[in-house]
Tab-separated table of C-alpha atoms in Angstrom:
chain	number	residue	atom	x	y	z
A	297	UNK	CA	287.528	281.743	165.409
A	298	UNK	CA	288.857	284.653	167.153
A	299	UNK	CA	290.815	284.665	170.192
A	300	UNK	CA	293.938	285.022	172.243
A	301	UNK	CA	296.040	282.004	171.487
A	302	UNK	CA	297.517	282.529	175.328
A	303	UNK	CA	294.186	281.946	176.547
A	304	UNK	CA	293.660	279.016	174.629
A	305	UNK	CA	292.391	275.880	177.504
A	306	UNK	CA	293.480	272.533	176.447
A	307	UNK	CA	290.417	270.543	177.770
A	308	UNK	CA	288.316	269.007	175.662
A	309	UNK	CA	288.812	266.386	173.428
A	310	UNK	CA	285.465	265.684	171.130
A	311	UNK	CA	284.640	265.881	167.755
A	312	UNK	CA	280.952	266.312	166.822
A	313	UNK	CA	278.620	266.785	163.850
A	314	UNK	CA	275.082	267.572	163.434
A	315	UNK	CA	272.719	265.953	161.518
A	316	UNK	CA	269.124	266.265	161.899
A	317	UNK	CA	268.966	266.573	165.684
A	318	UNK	CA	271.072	264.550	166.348
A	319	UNK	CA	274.684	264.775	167.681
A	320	UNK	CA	276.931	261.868	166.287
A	321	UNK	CA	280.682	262.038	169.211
A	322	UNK	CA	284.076	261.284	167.958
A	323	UNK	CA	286.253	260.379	171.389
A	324	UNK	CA	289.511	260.873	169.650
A	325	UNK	CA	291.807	263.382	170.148
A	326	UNK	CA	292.015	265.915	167.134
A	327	UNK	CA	295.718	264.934	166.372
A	328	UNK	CA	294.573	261.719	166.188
A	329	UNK	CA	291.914	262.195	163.220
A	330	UNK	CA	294.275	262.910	160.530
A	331	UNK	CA	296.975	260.280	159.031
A	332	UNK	CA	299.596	261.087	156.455
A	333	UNK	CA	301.171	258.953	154.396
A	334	UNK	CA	303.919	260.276	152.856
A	335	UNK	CA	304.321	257.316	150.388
A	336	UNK	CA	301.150	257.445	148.502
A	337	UNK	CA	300.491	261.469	149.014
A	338	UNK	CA	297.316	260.831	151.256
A	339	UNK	CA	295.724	262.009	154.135
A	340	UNK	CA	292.826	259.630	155.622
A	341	UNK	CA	290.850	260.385	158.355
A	342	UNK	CA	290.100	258.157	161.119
A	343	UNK	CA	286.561	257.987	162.489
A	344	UNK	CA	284.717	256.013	164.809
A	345	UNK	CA	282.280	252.989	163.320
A	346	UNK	CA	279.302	255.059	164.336
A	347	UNK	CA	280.530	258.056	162.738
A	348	UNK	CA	282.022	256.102	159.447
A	349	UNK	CA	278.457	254.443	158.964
A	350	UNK	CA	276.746	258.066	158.923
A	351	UNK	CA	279.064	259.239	156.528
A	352	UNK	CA	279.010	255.984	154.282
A	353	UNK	CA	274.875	256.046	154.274
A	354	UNK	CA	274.932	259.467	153.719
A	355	UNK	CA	277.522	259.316	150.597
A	356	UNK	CA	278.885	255.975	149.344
A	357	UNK	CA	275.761	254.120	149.246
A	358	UNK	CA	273.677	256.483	147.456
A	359	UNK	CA	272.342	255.246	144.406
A	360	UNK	CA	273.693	257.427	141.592
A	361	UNK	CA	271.569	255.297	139.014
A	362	UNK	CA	268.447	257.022	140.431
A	363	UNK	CA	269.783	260.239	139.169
A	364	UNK	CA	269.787	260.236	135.639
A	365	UNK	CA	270.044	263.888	135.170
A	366	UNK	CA	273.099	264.302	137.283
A	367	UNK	CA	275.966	266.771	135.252
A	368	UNK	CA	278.489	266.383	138.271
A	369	UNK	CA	280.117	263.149	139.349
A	370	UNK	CA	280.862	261.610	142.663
A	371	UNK	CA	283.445	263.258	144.593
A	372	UNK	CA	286.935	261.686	144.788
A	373	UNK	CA	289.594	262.615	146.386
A	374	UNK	CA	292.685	263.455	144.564
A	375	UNK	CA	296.165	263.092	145.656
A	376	UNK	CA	297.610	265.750	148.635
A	377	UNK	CA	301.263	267.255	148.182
A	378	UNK	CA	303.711	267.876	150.950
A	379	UNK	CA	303.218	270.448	153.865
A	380	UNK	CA	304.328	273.944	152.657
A	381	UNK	CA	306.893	275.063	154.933
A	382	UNK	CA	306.706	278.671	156.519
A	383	UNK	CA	309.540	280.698	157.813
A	384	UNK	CA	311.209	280.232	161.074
A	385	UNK	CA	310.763	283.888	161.775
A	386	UNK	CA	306.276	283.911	162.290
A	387	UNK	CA	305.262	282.816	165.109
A	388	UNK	CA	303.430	279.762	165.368
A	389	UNK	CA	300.414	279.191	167.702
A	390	UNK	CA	300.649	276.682	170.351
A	391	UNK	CA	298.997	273.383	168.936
A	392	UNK	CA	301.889	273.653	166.140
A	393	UNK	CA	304.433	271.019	167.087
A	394	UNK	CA	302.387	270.401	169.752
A	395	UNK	CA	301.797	266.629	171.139
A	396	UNK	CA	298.345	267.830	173.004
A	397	UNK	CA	295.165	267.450	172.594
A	398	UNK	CA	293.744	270.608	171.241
A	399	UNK	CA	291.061	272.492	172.921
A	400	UNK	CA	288.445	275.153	173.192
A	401	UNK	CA	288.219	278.127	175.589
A	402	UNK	CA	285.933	277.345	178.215
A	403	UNK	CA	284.283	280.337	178.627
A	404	UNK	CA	284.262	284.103	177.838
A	405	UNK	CA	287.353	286.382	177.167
A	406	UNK	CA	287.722	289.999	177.629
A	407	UNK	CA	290.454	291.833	175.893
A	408	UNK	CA	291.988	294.922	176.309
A	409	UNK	CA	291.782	298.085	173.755
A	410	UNK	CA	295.127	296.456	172.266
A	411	UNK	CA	293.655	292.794	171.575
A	412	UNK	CA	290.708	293.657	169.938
A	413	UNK	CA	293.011	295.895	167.626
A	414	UNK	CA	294.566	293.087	166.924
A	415	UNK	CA	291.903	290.811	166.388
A	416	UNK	CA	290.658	293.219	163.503
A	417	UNK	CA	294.315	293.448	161.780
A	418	UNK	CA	293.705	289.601	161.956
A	419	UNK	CA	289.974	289.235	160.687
A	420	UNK	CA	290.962	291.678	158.205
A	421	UNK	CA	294.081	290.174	156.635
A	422	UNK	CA	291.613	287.000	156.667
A	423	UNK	CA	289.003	288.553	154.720
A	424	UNK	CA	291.688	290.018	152.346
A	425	UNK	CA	293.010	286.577	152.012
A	426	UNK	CA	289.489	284.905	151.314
A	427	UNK	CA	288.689	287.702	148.569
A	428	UNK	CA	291.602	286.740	146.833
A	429	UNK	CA	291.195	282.939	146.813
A	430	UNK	CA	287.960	283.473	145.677
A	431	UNK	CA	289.288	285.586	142.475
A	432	UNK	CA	291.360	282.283	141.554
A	433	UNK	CA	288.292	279.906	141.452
A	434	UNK	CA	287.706	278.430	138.075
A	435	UNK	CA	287.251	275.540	136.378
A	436	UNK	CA	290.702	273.670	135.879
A	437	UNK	CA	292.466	275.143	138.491
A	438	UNK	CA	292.956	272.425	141.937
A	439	UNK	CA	292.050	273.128	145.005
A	440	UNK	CA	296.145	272.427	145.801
A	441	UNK	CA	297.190	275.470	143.317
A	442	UNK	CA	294.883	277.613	145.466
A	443	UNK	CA	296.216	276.127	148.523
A	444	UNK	CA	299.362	277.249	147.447
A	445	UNK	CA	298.329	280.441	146.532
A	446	UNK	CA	296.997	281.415	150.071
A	447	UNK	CA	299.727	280.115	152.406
A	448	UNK	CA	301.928	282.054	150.081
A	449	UNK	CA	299.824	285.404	150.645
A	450	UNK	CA	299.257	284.752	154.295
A	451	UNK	CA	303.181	284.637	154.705
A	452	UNK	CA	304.186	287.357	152.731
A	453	UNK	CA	302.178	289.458	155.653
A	454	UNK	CA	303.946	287.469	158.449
A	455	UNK	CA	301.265	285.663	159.643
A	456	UNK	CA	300.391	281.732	159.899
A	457	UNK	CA	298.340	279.708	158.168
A	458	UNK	CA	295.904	278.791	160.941
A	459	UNK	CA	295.109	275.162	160.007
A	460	UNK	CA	297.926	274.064	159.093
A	461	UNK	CA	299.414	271.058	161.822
A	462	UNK	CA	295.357	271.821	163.954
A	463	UNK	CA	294.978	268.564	164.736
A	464	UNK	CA	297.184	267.171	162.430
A	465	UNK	CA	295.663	268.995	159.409
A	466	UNK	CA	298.141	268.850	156.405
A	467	UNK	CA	296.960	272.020	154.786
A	468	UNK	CA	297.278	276.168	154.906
A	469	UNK	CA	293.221	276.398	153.952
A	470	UNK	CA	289.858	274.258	153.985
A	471	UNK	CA	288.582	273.982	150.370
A	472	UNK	CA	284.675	271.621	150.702
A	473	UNK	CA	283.661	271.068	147.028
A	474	UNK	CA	279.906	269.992	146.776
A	475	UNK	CA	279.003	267.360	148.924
A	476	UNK	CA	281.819	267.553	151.410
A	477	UNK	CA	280.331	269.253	154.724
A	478	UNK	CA	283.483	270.953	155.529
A	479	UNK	CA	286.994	271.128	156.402
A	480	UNK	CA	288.044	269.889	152.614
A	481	UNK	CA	291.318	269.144	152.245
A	482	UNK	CA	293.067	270.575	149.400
A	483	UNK	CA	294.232	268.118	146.659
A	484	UNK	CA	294.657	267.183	143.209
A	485	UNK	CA	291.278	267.169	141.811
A	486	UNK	CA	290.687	270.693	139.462
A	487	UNK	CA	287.418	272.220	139.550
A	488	UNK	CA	284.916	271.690	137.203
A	489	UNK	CA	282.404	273.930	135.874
A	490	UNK	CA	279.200	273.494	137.685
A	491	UNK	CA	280.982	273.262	141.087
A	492	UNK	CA	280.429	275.291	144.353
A	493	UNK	CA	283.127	275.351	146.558
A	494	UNK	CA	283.660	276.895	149.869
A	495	UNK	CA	286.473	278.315	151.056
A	496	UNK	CA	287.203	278.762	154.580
A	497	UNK	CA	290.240	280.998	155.235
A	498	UNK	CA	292.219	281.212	159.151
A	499	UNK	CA	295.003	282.926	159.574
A	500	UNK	CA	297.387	283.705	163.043
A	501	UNK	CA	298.902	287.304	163.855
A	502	UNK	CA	300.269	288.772	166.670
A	503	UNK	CA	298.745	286.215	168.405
A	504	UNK	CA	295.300	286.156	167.672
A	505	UNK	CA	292.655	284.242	165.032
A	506	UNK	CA	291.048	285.750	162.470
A	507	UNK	CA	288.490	283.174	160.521
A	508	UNK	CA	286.353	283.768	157.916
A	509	UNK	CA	285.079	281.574	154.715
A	510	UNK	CA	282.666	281.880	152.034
A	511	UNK	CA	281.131	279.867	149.144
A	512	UNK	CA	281.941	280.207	145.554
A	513	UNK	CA	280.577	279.025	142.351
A	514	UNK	CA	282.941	277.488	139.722
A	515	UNK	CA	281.558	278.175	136.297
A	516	UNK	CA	278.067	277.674	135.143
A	517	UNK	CA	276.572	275.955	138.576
A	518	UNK	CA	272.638	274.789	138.705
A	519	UNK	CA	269.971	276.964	140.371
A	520	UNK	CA	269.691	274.079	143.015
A	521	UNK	CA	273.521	274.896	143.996
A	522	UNK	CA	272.702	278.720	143.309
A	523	UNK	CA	269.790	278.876	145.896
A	524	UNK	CA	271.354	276.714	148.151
A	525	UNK	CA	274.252	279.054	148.661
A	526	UNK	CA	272.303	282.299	148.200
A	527	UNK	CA	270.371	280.894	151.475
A	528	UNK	CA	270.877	281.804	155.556
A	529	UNK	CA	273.643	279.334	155.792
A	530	UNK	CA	276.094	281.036	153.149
């Protein structure tokens, strides 16, 4: 994601995922998806019924007795901290705070000589950012430490953590271990050897995106995990 955050069109308001060839639509707004309870340290998402099936076929009802051979467990989520706060003084884009919807540009942007500087100042401190968080993966460290650790590196160059408050997002980066698709939320559970994780770094300066993310392995990880990430879709 690249782009001038004053060109940004607040239209649509759909969520989608592909699997197979299929397309399976979430209606709800993006700031709707996300819940925080500050009680119990949890963020749940809120899906349709159609989508919440998919996702419970494709994961909860597997049967794990059919893989004897497994080394990792399931998945579980782990308990999510506070928002980090960032200082007053970097500006924040315009969904931040916001009570609208959030939407995609409808169509193509040019930029001037002085934009698409800025979009590489923005890519770049992005890629900077990712290479770093990528040093830090291990097993025993959480995915909350390295949270941490990139919203404090994206601020000390005065820029924003792009996902944190999109759509109600509670977190500075997107950390998917194993079997989550994307979009991870950062948490309590350490890494364990054996796991890939992908990190997916977005940061906001001088108002423009720069995005970039990558996948990482955690310790000794399977060929199965090793060709999987080594293939087109890194």
């Amino acid at each position: 994601m690249v782009g001038g955050a004053c060109s940004l069109q607040l239209q649509p308001r759909l969520l989608s995922s592909f699997v197979g060839n299929r397309f399976i639509h979430s209606t709800q707004p993006l700031n709707q998806l996300f819940g925080y309870n500050s009680g119990k340290n949890q963020v749940s998402m809120q899906l349709s019924r159609t989508f919440s099936g998919l996702a419970d076929l494709l994961f909860n009802r597997r049967n794990l007795d059919a893989e004897p051979n497994r080394r990792r467990k399931r998945l579980r989520p782990g308990k999510v901290s506070p928002h980090r706060p960032v200082p007053d003084h970097i500006p924040r884009p315009p969904y931040v705070n916001s009570q609208k919807p959030i939407g995609i540009v409808s169509g193509p942007e040019v930029h001037d000589e002085k934009g698409i500087e800025c979009m590489r100042v923005s890519g770049r401190l992005a890629a900077q950012v990712l290479e770093y968080a990528g040093t830090l993966v291990k097993p025993g460290i959480t995915t909350d430490e390295i949270d941490k650790a990139v919203h404090q590196m994206i601020i000390d160059n005065g820029a924003y953590p792009s996902p944190l408050g999109y759509g109600g997002f509670p977190k500075s980066v997107c950390t998917s271990v194993n079997e989550c698709i994307c979009h991870g939320i950062p948490d309590s559970r350490a890494l364990e050897d054996g796991d890939t994780i992908n990190i997916d770094v977005t940061v906001y300066l001088n108002g423009y995106h720069g995005d970039t993310s990558a996948t990482f392995f955690c310790g000794d990880v399977d060929d199965e995990a090793r060709n999987l990430v080594k293939g087109p879709c890194r």
